Amino acid sequence: MPVHPIVLDVDTGTDDALAILYAVQHPDVDVRGISCVAGNASLEQVVANTHKVLDAASAPEIPVAAGAVKPLIERTRQEEAFHGEDGLGGIVLPGTERTPSRLTAVELLRQQIVDADTTVTLVGLAPQTNIAMLLTLHPEVADHLERILFMGGSAGTGNITAVAEFNVWQDPEAATCVIESGVPVTMYGLDVFTRLTVPQKHAERFAASDHPAQRLAGELLLRRGSRADGSQQEYVGQIGDAGALVYLTHPELFTTASHPTRVNLSGIGRGQTIVDRRTVAQDAAELGRDPWRTIEVVLDLDVTKAAQAFIDVMNAYAA
Ligand code: BDR
Ligand code: CA
């Protein structure tokens, strides 16, 4: 039996696609359902992209459900600048026969978590609106969750603002619901996300493959370039969201620490995850403040070995 039964929440997205390719191929991961949220592309596009990625991976039938079209409070602000209008950087994939679940994302997540034969890890790779609604409408899921592992936030700098990372910036209230939920939470933030890269020779090798999943992985990696200016894109090869899955399967390659963490909801810092890394913790009760939730934060990694873990799983598609 696979060691990691998971449900995935995605906004597919070039790197969500890499994460799906990794998760469905890894022998120790059992993807029980995928919920979609608007983010890198519109909700409709995210659902279609998710199905097409599952096709490329020749994945078995995995229920995919549509969820939130917008964040809890704000209007949606898509990440087109980086992922293209279609979310997959213009990669054209064949049409799909897969159809979305009749359940909403929240209903599907509840079903797959509560009805499971074991506790399940919820892996969030997108703005956390679906997850926040799940925890609010169905608090009973907490007892059935092993952990919520989310890609989002940062213990360092941001990408959308100086301090805010896209997924948390898009729906900071939802991220607050997740962190404050009482479920064990691990944050795989932007500071580690940007460091996990695959050498270009592997991306080119995969892109030239006859296997649809390998070819897609290669094409996606080749599109994960720097966007510093309008000049020619430089290969960067970040596996992005897929890194959170590599952490799930290979935690020994990463360094984590428990830190009180809170989402900044106001002003120019809105969307920042404030990770209190002070070694001498302040006593919140003494200071008359709300205690902050302590979560597990991924802070460091062995880049070479983590990249190899990703490459190994992509290699296995054509083994
Ligand atoms: C996150 O935002 C999206 O662009 C990526 O898919 C990733 O989940 C990085 O900030
Ligand atoms: Ca994503």
Coordinates of C-alpha atoms and ligand atoms in Angstrom, one line a residue:
M1 CA 0.0 0.0 0.0
P2 CA 1.4 3.5 -0.9
V3 CA 2.7 5.3 2.1
H4 CA 1.2 8.7 1.2
P5 CA -2.5 8.8 0.5
I6 CA -3.1 12.5 -0.7
V7 CA -5.6 14.9 -2.1
L8 CA -4.2 17.7 -4.2
D9 CA -5.5 21.2 -4.5
V10 CA -4.2 22.9 -7.7
D11 CA -4.4 25.8 -10.1
T12 CA -2.6 24.1 -13.0
G13 CA -0.2 26.0 -13.9
T14 CA 3.1 24.9 -15.4
D15 CA 4.5 23.8 -12.0
D16 CA 1.3 22.3 -10.7
A17 CA 1.5 20.2 -13.9
L18 CA 5.0 19.0 -12.9
A19 CA 3.7 18.2 -9.4
I20 CA 0.8 16.1 -10.9
L21 CA 3.2 14.2 -13.2
Y22 CA 5.4 13.5 -10.1
A23 CA 2.6 12.5 -7.8
V24 CA 0.8 10.1 -10.1
Q25 CA 4.0 8.3 -11.1
H26 CA 5.6 8.0 -7.7
P27 CA 5.0 4.5 -6.3
D28 CA 4.6 5.7 -2.7
V29 CA 2.0 8.3 -3.5
D30 CA -1.7 7.6 -3.9
V31 CA -3.6 10.6 -5.4
R32 CA -7.2 10.1 -4.2
G33 CA -8.7 13.3 -5.7
I34 CA -7.8 16.6 -7.2
S35 CA -9.6 19.9 -6.5
C36 CA -9.1 22.9 -8.7
V37 CA -9.2 26.6 -8.0
A38 CA -8.7 29.7 -10.2
G39 CA -5.2 31.1 -9.9
N40 CA -2.6 30.6 -12.6
A41 CA -5.5 30.4 -15.1
S42 CA -9.3 30.6 -15.0
L43 CA -11.1 27.8 -13.1
E44 CA -12.4 26.2 -16.4
Q45 CA -8.9 26.2 -17.8
V46 CA -7.4 24.8 -14.6
V47 CA -9.8 21.8 -14.7
A48 CA -9.0 21.2 -18.4
N49 CA -5.3 21.5 -17.9
T50 CA -5.4 19.1 -15.0
H51 CA -7.3 16.5 -17.0
K52 CA -4.8 16.8 -19.9
V53 CA -1.9 16.4 -17.6
L54 CA -3.5 13.2 -16.2
D55 CA -3.9 12.0 -19.8
A56 CA -0.2 12.6 -20.6
A57 CA 0.7 10.6 -17.5
S58 CA -1.7 7.8 -18.5
A59 CA -3.1 8.1 -14.9
P60 CA -6.0 6.0 -13.8
E61 CA -9.3 7.7 -13.2
I62 CA -8.8 10.2 -10.5
P63 CA -11.7 12.4 -9.6
V64 CA -11.1 16.1 -10.4
A65 CA -13.5 18.7 -9.2
A66 CA -14.0 22.4 -9.8
G67 CA -13.9 24.8 -6.8
A68 CA -13.6 28.5 -6.2
V69 CA -13.6 30.9 -9.1
K70 CA -12.3 33.7 -6.8
P71 CA -10.7 34.3 -3.4
L72 CA -12.8 34.6 -0.3
I73 CA -12.8 38.4 -0.3
E74 CA -10.9 39.9 -3.2
R75 CA -11.4 39.5 -6.9
T76 CA -9.1 37.0 -8.7
R77 CA -5.8 38.2 -10.2
Q78 CA -4.4 35.5 -12.5
E79 CA -0.8 34.7 -13.0
E80 CA -0.8 35.0 -16.8
A81 CA 2.5 36.9 -16.9
F82 CA 4.3 33.7 -15.9
H83 CA 2.1 30.8 -16.9
G84 CA 0.6 32.3 -20.1
E85 CA -3.1 32.8 -20.7
D86 CA -3.7 29.0 -20.8
G87 CA -1.7 28.3 -17.6
L88 CA 0.6 25.9 -19.5
G89 CA 2.8 28.4 -21.2
G90 CA 1.1 27.7 -24.6
I91 CA 1.9 24.0 -24.7
V92 CA -0.8 22.4 -26.8
L93 CA -2.0 19.0 -25.5
P94 CA -4.5 16.7 -27.1
G95 CA -8.2 17.0 -26.1
T96 CA -9.4 14.9 -23.2
E97 CA -12.2 12.5 -22.6
R98 CA -12.1 13.0 -18.8
T99 CA -14.9 14.9 -17.3
P100 CA -15.1 16.8 -14.0
S101 CA -16.7 15.3 -10.9
R102 CA -20.3 16.3 -10.3
L103 CA -19.2 17.2 -6.8
T104 CA -17.8 20.6 -6.0
A105 CA -14.1 20.8 -4.9
V106 CA -15.1 21.1 -1.3
E107 CA -17.5 18.1 -1.5
L108 CA -14.9 16.0 -3.2
L109 CA -12.2 16.9 -0.7
R110 CA -14.6 16.1 2.2
Q111 CA -15.6 12.8 0.7
Q112 CA -12.0 11.6 -0.1
I113 CA -10.7 12.7 3.3
V114 CA -13.6 11.6 5.6
D115 CA -14.4 8.3 3.8
A116 CA -10.7 7.2 3.5
D117 CA -9.5 4.1 5.2
T118 CA -6.6 6.0 6.7
T119 CA -5.6 9.6 7.4
V120 CA -4.9 11.6 4.3
T121 CA -2.4 14.4 3.6
L122 CA -3.9 17.5 1.9
V123 CA -1.4 19.0 -0.4
G124 CA -2.2 22.6 -1.5
L125 CA -0.4 24.0 -4.5
A126 CA -2.6 27.0 -5.1
P127 CA -4.4 29.9 -3.4
Q128 CA -6.1 28.2 -0.4
T129 CA -9.7 29.2 -1.0
N130 CA -11.0 25.6 -1.5
I131 CA -9.1 24.4 1.6
A132 CA -10.4 27.3 3.8
M133 CA -14.0 26.6 2.7
L134 CA -13.5 22.9 3.4
L135 CA -12.2 23.5 6.9
T136 CA -15.0 26.0 7.6
L137 CA -17.9 24.0 6.2
H138 CA -16.6 20.6 7.3
P139 CA -14.5 21.0 10.4
E140 CA -14.8 17.2 10.9
V141 CA -12.1 16.7 8.2
A142 CA -9.5 17.8 10.7
D143 CA -9.6 14.5 12.5
H144 CA -9.0 12.6 9.3
L145 CA -6.1 14.7 8.1
E146 CA -2.5 13.6 8.6
R147 CA -1.3 17.1 7.7
I148 CA -1.8 20.0 5.4
L149 CA 1.3 20.6 3.3
F150 CA 1.0 23.8 1.3
M151 CA 3.2 25.5 -1.2
G152 CA 2.9 29.1 -0.4
G153 CA 4.3 32.0 1.6
S154 CA 7.9 32.5 2.3
A155 CA 10.3 32.8 5.2
G156 CA 12.2 35.2 3.0
T157 CA 11.2 37.5 0.1
G158 CA 8.0 37.4 -2.0
N159 CA 7.5 37.2 -5.7
I160 CA 4.3 39.3 -6.2
T161 CA 5.4 42.0 -3.7
A162 CA 8.6 42.3 -1.8
V163 CA 7.2 40.1 0.9
A164 CA 4.2 38.3 -0.5
E165 CA 4.2 35.0 -2.5
F166 CA 1.5 34.5 -5.1
N167 CA -0.7 31.7 -3.5
V168 CA -0.9 33.5 -0.1
W169 CA -1.1 37.0 -1.7
Q170 CA -4.1 35.8 -3.8
D171 CA -6.1 34.8 -0.8
P172 CA -4.5 35.8 2.5
E173 CA -7.7 35.2 4.5
A174 CA -7.8 31.6 3.3
A175 CA -4.2 31.1 4.2
T176 CA -5.0 32.4 7.7
C177 CA -7.9 29.8 8.0
V178 CA -5.4 27.0 7.1
I179 CA -2.7 28.1 9.5
E180 CA -5.1 28.8 12.3
S181 CA -7.0 25.5 11.7
G182 CA -5.3 23.4 14.4
V183 CA -4.5 20.8 11.8
P184 CA -0.7 20.1 11.6
V185 CA 0.6 22.4 8.8
T186 CA 3.8 22.4 6.8
M187 CA 4.7 25.4 4.7
Y188 CA 6.9 24.8 1.6
G189 CA 7.6 28.4 0.9
L190 CA 9.0 30.4 -2.0
D191 CA 12.5 30.6 -0.5
V192 CA 13.0 26.9 -0.9
F193 CA 10.7 26.6 -4.0
T194 CA 13.0 28.8 -6.1
R195 CA 16.1 26.8 -5.2
L196 CA 14.9 23.4 -6.5
T197 CA 16.0 23.4 -10.1
V198 CA 16.7 20.6 -12.7
P199 CA 19.7 21.0 -15.0
Q200 CA 18.8 22.0 -18.5
K201 CA 20.3 18.8 -20.1
H202 CA 17.5 16.8 -18.4
A203 CA 14.8 19.2 -19.5
E204 CA 16.0 18.9 -23.1
R205 CA 16.3 15.1 -22.9
F206 CA 12.7 14.9 -21.5
A207 CA 11.4 17.3 -24.2
A208 CA 12.8 15.1 -26.9
S209 CA 11.2 11.9 -25.5
D210 CA 8.6 9.9 -27.2
H211 CA 6.7 9.4 -24.0
P212 CA 4.0 12.0 -23.5
A213 CA 4.6 12.5 -19.8
Q214 CA 8.3 12.9 -20.2
R215 CA 7.9 15.2 -23.2
L216 CA 5.4 17.3 -21.2
A217 CA 7.8 17.5 -18.2
G218 CA 10.6 18.6 -20.5
E219 CA 8.5 21.2 -22.3
L220 CA 7.2 22.6 -19.0
L221 CA 10.7 22.8 -17.5
L222 CA 11.9 24.6 -20.5
R223 CA 9.2 27.2 -20.0
R224 CA 10.1 27.8 -16.4
G225 CA 12.5 30.5 -17.2
S226 CA 13.4 33.8 -15.7
R227 CA 11.2 36.7 -16.6
A228 CA 13.4 39.5 -15.4
D229 CA 13.0 41.6 -18.5
G230 CA 11.6 41.5 -22.0
S231 CA 14.7 40.0 -23.5
Q232 CA 15.3 36.3 -24.3
Q233 CA 14.1 34.0 -21.6
E234 CA 16.8 32.3 -19.6
Y235 CA 16.5 28.6 -18.6
V236 CA 16.0 28.3 -14.8
G237 CA 14.3 24.9 -14.5
Q238 CA 12.6 25.4 -11.2
I239 CA 10.3 22.4 -10.5
G240 CA 8.2 24.8 -8.4
D241 CA 5.1 23.1 -6.8
A242 CA 6.6 19.7 -7.6
G243 CA 9.1 20.4 -4.9
A244 CA 6.4 20.1 -2.2
L245 CA 5.8 16.6 -3.4
V246 CA 9.5 15.8 -3.4
Y247 CA 9.5 17.0 0.2
L248 CA 6.5 14.7 1.0
T249 CA 8.3 11.6 -0.4
H250 CA 11.9 12.5 0.7
P251 CA 11.7 14.6 3.9
E252 CA 15.2 13.5 4.8
L253 CA 16.5 15.8 2.0
F254 CA 15.0 18.9 3.6
T255 CA 15.5 20.9 6.8
T256 CA 12.4 22.1 8.6
A257 CA 11.8 23.9 11.9
S258 CA 8.7 24.7 14.0
H259 CA 8.0 28.5 14.0
P260 CA 5.1 30.6 15.1
T261 CA 3.7 32.0 11.8
R262 CA 1.0 34.4 10.9
V263 CA -0.3 35.9 7.6
N264 CA -0.1 39.7 7.4
L265 CA -3.6 40.9 6.3
S266 CA -3.2 44.6 6.0
G267 CA -1.3 47.4 4.4
I268 CA 1.7 47.1 2.1
G269 CA 2.7 43.8 3.7
R270 CA -0.7 42.1 2.9
G271 CA -0.1 38.5 1.9
Q272 CA 3.2 38.1 3.7
T273 CA 3.7 35.1 5.9
I274 CA 5.5 36.3 9.0
V275 CA 7.6 33.5 10.2
D276 CA 8.9 34.2 13.7
R277 CA 12.4 32.7 13.6
R278 CA 13.7 34.4 16.8
T279 CA 15.4 31.8 18.9
V280 CA 14.1 33.4 22.2
A281 CA 10.4 33.2 21.7
Q282 CA 8.3 36.1 23.2
D283 CA 5.7 34.9 25.6
A284 CA 2.6 36.0 23.9
A285 CA 0.4 35.6 27.0
E286 CA 2.7 37.8 29.0
L287 CA 2.7 40.5 26.2
G288 CA -1.1 40.3 26.1
R289 CA -1.2 39.2 22.5
D290 CA -2.9 36.3 20.7
P291 CA -0.5 33.3 20.6
W292 CA 0.6 32.6 17.0
R293 CA 0.1 29.1 15.6
T294 CA 3.3 27.1 15.4
I295 CA 3.7 25.4 12.0
E296 CA 6.5 23.4 10.4
V297 CA 8.4 25.5 7.9
V298 CA 10.7 24.0 5.2
L299 CA 13.9 26.1 5.3
D300 CA 16.6 24.3 3.5
L301 CA 17.3 21.4 1.2
D302 CA 19.8 19.3 -0.6
V303 CA 19.2 20.7 -4.1
T304 CA 21.2 18.1 -6.0
K305 CA 19.5 15.1 -4.3
A306 CA 16.0 16.6 -4.4
A307 CA 16.4 17.4 -8.1
Q308 CA 17.6 13.8 -8.7
A309 CA 14.5 12.5 -6.9
F310 CA 12.3 14.4 -9.3
I311 CA 14.4 13.3 -12.3
D312 CA 14.2 9.6 -11.2
V313 CA 10.4 9.7 -11.2
M314 CA 10.3 11.3 -14.6
N315 CA 12.8 8.7 -15.9
A316 CA 10.5 6.0 -14.6
Y317 CA 7.8 7.0 -17.1
A318 CA 9.8 5.4 -19.9
A319 CA 11.6 2.7 -17.9
Ligands
BDR1 C1 3.1 29.7 -6.8 O1 2.2 30.5 -7.6 C2 2.0 29.9 -8.9 O2 2.6 30.8 -9.8 C3 2.8 28.6 -8.9 O3 1.9 27.6 -9.5 C4 3.0 28.3 -7.4 O4 2.0 27.5 -6.8 C5 4.4 30.3 -6.7 O5 4.3 31.6 -6.1
CA2 CA 0.3 26.4 -8.2

